[in-house]
Short mmCIF file of C-alpha atoms and ligand atoms in Angstrom, two decimals:
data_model
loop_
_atom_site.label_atom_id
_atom_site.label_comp_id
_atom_site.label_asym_id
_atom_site.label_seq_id
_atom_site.Cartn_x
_atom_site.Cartn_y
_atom_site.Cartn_z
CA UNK A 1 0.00 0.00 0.00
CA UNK A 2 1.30 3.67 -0.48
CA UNK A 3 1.16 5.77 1.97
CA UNK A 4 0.57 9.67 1.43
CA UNK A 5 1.70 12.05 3.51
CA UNK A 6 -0.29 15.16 4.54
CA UNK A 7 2.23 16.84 7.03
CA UNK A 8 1.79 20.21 9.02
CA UNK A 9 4.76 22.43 7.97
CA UNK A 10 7.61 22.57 10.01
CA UNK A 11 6.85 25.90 11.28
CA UNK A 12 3.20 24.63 12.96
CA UNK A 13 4.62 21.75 14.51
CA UNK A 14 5.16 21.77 18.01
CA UNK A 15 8.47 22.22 18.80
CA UNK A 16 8.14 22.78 22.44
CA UNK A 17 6.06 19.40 22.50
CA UNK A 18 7.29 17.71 25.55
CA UNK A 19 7.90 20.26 28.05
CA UNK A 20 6.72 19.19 31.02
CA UNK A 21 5.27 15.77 30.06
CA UNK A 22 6.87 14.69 33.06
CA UNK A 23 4.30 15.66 35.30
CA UNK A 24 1.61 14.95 32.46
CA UNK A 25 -1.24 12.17 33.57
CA UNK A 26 -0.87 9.50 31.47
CA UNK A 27 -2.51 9.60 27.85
CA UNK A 28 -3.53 13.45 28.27
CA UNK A 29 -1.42 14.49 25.44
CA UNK A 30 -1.35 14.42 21.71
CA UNK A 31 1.34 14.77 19.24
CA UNK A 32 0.96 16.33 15.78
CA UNK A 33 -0.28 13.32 13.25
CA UNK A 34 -2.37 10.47 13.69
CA UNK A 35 -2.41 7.31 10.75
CA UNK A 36 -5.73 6.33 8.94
CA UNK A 37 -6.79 4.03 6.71
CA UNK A 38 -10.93 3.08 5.16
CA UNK A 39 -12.19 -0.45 4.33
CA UNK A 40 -14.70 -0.55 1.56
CA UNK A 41 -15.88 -3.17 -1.23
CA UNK A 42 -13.84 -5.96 0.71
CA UNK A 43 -10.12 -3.88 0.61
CA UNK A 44 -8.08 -1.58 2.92
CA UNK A 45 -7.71 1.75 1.01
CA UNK A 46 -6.33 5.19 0.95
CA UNK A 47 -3.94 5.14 4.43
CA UNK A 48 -2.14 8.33 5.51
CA UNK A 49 -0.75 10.48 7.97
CA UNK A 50 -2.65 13.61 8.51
CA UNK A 51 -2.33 16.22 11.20
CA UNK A 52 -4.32 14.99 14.37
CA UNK A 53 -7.67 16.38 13.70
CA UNK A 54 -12.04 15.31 13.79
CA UNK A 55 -13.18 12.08 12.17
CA UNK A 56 -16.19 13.10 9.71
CA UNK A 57 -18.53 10.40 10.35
CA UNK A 58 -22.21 9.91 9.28
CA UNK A 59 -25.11 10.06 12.21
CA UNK A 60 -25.95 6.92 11.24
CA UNK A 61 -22.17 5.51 11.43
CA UNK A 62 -22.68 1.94 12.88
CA UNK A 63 -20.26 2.41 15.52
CA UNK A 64 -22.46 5.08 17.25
CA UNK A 65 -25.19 2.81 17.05
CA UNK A 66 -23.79 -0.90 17.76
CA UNK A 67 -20.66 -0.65 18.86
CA UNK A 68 -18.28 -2.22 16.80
CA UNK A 69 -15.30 -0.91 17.68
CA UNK A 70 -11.59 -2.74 19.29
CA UNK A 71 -8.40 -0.94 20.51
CA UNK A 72 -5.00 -2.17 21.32
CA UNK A 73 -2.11 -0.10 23.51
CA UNK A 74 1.36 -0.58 22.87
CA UNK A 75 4.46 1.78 23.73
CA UNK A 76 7.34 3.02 22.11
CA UNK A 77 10.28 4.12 23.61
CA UNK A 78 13.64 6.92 23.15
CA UNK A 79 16.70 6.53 23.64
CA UNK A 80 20.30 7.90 21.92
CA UNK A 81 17.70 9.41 19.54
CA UNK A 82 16.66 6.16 18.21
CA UNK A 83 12.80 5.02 18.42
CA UNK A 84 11.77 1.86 19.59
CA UNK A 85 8.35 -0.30 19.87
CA UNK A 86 8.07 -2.74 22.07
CA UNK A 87 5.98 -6.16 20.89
CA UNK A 88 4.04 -3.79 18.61
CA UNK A 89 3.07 -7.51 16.32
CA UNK A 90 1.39 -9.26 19.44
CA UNK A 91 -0.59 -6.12 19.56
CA UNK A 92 -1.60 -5.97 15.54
CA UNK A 93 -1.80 -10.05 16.02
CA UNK A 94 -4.67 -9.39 18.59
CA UNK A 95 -6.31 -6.75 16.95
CA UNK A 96 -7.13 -8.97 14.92
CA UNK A 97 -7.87 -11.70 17.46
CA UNK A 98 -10.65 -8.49 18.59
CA UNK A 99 -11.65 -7.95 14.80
CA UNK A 100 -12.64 -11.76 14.33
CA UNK A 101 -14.72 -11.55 17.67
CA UNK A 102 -16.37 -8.64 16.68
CA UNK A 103 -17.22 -9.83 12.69
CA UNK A 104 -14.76 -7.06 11.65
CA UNK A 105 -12.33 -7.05 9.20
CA UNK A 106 -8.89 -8.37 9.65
CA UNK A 107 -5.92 -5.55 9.03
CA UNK A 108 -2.43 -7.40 7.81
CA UNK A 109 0.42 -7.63 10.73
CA UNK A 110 2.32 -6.12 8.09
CA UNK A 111 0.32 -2.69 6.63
CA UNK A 112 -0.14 -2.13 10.73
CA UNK A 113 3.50 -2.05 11.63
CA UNK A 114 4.63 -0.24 8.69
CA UNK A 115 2.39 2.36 9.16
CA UNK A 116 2.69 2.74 12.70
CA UNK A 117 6.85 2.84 11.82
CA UNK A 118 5.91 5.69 9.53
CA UNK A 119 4.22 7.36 11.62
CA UNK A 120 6.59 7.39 14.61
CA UNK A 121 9.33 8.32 11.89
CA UNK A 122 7.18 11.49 11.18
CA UNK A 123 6.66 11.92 14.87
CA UNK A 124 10.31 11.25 16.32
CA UNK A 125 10.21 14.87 18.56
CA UNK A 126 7.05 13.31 20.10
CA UNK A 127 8.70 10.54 22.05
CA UNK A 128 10.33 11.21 25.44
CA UNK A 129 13.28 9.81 26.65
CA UNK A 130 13.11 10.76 30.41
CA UNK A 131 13.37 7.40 32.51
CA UNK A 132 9.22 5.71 32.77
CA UNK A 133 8.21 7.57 30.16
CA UNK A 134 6.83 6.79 26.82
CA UNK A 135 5.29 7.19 23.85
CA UNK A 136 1.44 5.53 24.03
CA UNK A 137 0.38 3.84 20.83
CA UNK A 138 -3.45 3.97 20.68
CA UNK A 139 -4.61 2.05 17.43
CA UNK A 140 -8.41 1.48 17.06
CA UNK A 141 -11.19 0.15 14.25
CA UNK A 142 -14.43 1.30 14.12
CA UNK A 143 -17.58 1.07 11.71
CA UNK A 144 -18.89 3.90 9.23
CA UNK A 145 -21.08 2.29 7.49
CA UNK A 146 -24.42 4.71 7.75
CA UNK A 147 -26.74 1.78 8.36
CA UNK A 148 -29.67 0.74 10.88
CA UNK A 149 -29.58 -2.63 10.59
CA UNK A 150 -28.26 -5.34 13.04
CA UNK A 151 -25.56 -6.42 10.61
CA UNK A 152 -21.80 -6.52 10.47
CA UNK A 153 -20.68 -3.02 8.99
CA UNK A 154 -19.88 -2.84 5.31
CA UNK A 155 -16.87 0.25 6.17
CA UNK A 156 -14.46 0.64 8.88
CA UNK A 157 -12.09 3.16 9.33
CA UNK A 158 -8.29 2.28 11.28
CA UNK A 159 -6.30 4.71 13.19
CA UNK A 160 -3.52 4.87 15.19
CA UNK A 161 -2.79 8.34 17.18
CA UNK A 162 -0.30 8.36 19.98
CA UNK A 163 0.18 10.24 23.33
CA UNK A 164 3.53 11.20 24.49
CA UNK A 165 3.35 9.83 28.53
CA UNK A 166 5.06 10.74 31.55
CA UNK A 167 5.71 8.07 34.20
CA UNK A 168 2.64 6.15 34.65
CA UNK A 169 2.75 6.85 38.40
CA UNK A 170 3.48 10.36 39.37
CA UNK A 171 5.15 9.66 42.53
CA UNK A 172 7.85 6.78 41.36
CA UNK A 173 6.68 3.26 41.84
CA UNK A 174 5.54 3.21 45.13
CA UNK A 175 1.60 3.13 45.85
CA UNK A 176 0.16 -0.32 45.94
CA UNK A 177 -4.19 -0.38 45.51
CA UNK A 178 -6.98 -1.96 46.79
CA UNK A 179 -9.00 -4.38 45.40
CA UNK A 180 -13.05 -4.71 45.32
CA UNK A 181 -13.41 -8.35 45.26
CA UNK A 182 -17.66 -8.89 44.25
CA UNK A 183 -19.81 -10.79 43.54
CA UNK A 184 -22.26 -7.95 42.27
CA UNK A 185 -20.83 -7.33 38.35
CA UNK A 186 -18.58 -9.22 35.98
CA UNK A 187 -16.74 -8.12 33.26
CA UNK A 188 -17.18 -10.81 30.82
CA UNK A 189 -18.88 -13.96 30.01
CA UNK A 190 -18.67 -17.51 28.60
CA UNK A 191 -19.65 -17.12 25.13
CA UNK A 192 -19.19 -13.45 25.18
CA UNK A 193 -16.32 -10.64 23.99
CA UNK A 194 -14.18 -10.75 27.25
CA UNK A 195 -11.53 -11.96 25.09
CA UNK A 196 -11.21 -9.02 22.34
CA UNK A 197 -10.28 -5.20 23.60
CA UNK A 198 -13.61 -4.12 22.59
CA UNK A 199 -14.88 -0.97 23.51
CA UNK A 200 -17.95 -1.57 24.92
CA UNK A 201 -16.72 -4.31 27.36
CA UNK A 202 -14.95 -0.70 28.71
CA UNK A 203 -18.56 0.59 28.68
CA UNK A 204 -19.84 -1.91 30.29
CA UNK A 205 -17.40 -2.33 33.44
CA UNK A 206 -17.53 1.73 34.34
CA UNK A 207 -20.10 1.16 36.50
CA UNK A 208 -18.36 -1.86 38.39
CA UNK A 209 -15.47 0.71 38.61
CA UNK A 210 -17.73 3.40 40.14
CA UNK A 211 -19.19 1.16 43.00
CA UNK A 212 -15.52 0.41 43.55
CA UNK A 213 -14.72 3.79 44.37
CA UNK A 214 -17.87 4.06 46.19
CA UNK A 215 -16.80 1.43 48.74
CA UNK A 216 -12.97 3.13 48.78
CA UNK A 217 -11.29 1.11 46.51
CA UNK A 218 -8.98 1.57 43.85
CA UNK A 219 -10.46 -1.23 41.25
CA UNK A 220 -12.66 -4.36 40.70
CA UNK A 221 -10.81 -7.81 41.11
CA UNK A 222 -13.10 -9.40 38.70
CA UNK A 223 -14.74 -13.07 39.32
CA UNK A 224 -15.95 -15.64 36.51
CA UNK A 225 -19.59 -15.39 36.37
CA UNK A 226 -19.73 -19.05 38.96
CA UNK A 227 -18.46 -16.58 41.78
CA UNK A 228 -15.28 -19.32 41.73
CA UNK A 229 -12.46 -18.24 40.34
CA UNK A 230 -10.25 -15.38 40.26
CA UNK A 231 -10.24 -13.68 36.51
CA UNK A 232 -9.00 -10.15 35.96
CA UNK A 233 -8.04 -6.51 38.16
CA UNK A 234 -9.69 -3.83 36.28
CA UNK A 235 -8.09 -3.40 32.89
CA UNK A 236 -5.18 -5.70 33.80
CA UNK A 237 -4.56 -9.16 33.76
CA UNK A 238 -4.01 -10.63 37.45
CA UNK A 239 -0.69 -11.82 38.80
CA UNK A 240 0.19 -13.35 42.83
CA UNK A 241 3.45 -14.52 44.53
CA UNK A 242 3.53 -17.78 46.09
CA UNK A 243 6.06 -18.01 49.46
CA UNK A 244 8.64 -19.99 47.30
CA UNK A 245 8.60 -17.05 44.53
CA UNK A 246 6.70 -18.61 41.91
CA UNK A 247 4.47 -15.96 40.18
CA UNK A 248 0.78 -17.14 38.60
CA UNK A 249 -1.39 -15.80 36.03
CA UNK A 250 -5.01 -17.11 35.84
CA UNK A 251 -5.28 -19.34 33.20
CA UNK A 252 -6.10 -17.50 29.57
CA UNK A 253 -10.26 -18.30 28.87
CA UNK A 254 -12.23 -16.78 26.82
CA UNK A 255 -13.25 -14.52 29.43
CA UNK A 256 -10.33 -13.28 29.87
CA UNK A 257 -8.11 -10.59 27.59
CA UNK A 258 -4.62 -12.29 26.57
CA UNK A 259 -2.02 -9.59 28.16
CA UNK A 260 0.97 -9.48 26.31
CA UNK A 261 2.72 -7.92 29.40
CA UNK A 262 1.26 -11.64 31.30
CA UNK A 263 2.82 -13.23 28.25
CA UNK A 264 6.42 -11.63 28.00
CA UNK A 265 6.21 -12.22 32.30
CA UNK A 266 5.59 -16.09 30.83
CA UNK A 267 8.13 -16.14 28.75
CA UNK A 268 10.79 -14.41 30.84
CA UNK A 269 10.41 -15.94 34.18
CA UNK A 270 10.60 -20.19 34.60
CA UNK A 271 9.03 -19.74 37.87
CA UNK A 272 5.79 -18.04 35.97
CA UNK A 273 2.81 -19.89 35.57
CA UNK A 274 -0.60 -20.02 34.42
CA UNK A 275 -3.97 -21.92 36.92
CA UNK A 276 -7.03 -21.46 36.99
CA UNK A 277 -7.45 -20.13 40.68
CA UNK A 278 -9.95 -19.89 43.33
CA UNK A 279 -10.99 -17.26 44.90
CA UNK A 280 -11.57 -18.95 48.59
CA UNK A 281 -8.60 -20.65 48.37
CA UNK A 282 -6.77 -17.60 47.52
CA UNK A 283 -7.81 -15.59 49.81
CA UNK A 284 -7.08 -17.96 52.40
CA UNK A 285 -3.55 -17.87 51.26
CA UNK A 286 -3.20 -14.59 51.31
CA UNK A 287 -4.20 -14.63 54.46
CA UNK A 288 -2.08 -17.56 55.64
CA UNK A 289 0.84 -15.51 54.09
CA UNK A 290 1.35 -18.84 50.84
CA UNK A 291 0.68 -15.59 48.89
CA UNK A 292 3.46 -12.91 49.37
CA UNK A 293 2.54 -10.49 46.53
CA UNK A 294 0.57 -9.97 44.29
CA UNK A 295 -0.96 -7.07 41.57
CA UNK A 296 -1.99 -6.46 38.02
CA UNK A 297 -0.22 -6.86 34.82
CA UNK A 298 -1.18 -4.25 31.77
CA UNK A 299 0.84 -2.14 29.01
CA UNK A 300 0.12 1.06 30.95
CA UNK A 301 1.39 1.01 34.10
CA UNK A 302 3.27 -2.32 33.01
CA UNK A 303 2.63 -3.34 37.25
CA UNK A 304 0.09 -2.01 39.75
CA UNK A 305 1.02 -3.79 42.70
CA UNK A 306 -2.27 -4.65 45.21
CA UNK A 307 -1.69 -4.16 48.86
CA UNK A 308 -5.34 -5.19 50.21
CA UNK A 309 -8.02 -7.04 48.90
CA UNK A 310 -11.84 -6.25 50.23
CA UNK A 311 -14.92 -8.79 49.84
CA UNK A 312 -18.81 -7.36 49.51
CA UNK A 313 -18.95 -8.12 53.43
CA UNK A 314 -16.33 -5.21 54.39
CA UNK A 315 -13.80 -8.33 55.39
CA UNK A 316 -10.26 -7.25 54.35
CA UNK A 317 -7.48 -9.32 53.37
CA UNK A 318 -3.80 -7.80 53.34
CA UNK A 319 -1.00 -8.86 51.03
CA UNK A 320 1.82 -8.90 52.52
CA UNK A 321 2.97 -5.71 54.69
CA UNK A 322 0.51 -4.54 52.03
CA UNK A 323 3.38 -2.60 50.70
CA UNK A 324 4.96 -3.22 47.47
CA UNK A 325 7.52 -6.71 48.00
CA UNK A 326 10.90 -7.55 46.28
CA UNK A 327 9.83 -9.77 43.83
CA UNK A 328 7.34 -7.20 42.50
CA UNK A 329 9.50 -4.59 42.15
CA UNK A 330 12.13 -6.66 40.91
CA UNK A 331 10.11 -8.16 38.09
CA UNK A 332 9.35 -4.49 37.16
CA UNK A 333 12.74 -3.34 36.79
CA UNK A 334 13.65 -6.29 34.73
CA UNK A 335 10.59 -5.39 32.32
CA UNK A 336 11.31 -1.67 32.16
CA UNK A 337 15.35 -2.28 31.89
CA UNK A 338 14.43 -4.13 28.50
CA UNK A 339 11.78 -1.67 27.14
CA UNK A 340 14.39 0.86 28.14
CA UNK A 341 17.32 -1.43 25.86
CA UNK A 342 19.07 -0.90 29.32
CA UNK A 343 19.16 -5.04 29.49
CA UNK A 344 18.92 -7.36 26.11
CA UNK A 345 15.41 -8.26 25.65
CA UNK A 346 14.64 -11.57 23.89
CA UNK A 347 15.24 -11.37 19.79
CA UNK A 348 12.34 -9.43 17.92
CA UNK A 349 11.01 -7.37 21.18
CA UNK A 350 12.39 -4.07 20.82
CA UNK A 351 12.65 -3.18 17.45
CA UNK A 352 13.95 0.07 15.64
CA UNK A 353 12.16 2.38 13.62
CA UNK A 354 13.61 3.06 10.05
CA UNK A 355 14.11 6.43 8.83
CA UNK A 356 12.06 6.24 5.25
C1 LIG B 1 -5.40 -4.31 27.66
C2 LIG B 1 -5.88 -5.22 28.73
C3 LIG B 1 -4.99 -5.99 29.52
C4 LIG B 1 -3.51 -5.83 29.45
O1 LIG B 1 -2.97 -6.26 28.23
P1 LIG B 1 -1.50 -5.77 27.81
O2 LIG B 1 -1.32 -6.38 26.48
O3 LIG B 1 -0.55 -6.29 28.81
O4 LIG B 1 -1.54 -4.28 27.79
C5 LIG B 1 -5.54 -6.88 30.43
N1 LIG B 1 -6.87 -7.00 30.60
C6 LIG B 1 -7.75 -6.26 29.88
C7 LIG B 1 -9.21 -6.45 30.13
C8 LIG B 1 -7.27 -5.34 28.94
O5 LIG B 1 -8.13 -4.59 28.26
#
């Protein structure tokens, strides 16, 4: 596919763009182009990198009506002037994974990565290279087609904009959360589109979130819809630490989103595994103090370390000291030491972006 290139002149680009992105909330800011690309009649037409600006879509645009619409969130990183993603073909790989769910069209691997490659290359002053911070890679689909009907749309349109990102926590990695643990809302089901980064499963767990907050916690530790076993923290994939140093994932259903952070953890640690856990039993551990650590695994914050864990009865369970342990912190340094090409990641992780 060609690419065309609709750039702001040198003089309107923002030059001063990452002044104080430091103390920036994550995903607040924008930088200066944004790639898109239509499907119609069956083919993926017309991409290009405009200036960040309004979609023009129709009233009628199916997305506005019936939702179909997936995201992914990746991150690319500076350093010595050199741009780098991180894993960015796991991410187009499940965008895809989200598309088939959805009865959307599948995007190649390869038209995703190239364009996000040219994009970054247009972007370069966008990405910071202060330590924990980043450049957030926000590609989504959505339908266009102006249509009533309960149908698959016939017309999507692809993007991917990014957000330059200060540290993910503004205070250093330090704060550990608490977790609701209830019985009252679930974030997926058997059957359902737990397993694709759809939008409207965001939707949908918003209010979950809000009676979290309500009861003074910090998220939702979300249960399978039996009440049994453990599934996912908020937006994040779960994670514990047994006594002997082992970490565990809950097993990947379709009820649960496939992290690619849970699966690089996989890959990088022998003592990582994957179970299908229960929730009595683990909060007996914790209790007992078999479970150490434990917290949530996502691009974002790449860890958010959980210090407490509440049930709908107001009985609370503390990890730990219910501060953040060694093997939590230590499994985050290794992870951000290879984003950061500070430590060799495995081949094919971090990968440069040309200069077309
Ligand atoms: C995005 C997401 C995750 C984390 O996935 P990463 O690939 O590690 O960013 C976990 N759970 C849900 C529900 C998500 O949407």
């Amino acid at each position: 596919m060609d690419f065309k290139l609709d750039l702001l002149p040198e003089e309107k680009r923002n030059h001063e763009c990452l002044s104080g992105v430091e103390t920036l909330s994550f995903g607040q800011m924008r930088s200066d182009h944004m790639f898109v690309v239509d499907y119609e009649d069956g083919e993926w037409k017309d991409g290009r990198i405009v200036p960040y600006q309004d979609f023009s879509i129709a009233p009628g645009a199916m997305v506005l009506h019936y939702g179909q619409a997936i995201f992914e969130g990746a991150k690319a990183f500076q350093r010595d002037g050199e741009i780098f993603t991180w894993r960015f073909d796991k991410n187009a790989e499940r965008l895809n994974e989200s598309a088939r769910i959805l009865c959307m069209p599948e995007i190649p691997v390869d038209l995703q990565v190239e364009a996000l490659n040219r994009l970054l290359d247009v972007e370069r002053n966008w990405c910071p290279g202060m330590d924990e911070a980043s450049l957030y890679i926000r590609p989504f689909m959505f339908a266009t087609q102006d249509s009533l009907g309960v149908h698959p749309s016939a017309k999507y349109t692809y993007c991917i904009m990014l957000s330059p990102s200060g540290p993910y926590y503004a205070g250093g990695f330090s704060n550990t959360v608490t977790l609701l643990v209830t019985e009252k809302f679930h974030r997926a089901t058997p059957g359902g589109t737990g397993a694709a980064k759809a939008c409207g499963n965001y939707a949908a767990s918003l209010r979950a979130q809000e009676f979290a907050k309500s009861k003074g916690c910090g998220q939702v530790l979300y249960l399978d819809t039996t009440n049994t076993f453990l599934e996912e923290v908020g937006a994040m994939n779960h994670f514990h630490i047994m006594k002997d140093g082992s970490i565990v994932i809950p097993e990947f259903t379709d009820t649960i989103l496939k992290s690619i952070t849970s699966q690089s953890i996989l890959e990088l640690f022998p003592n990582a595994r994957q179970e299908r856990i229960k929730i009595s039993e683990f909060l007996k551990q914790v209790e007992s103090g078999e479970i150490i650590e434990a917290g949530g695994f996502g691009t974002a914050a790449v860890i958010t370390p959980v210090g407490k864990y509440v049930t709908d009865d107001g009985k609370e369970y503390v990890v730990g000291n219910g501060e953040i342990g060694e093997h939590t912190r230590a499994i985050y340094e290794k992870y951000v030491s290879m984003q950061r090409g500070e430590t060799e990641a495995p081949e094919g992780w971090l990968v440069q972006v040309p200069r077309y």
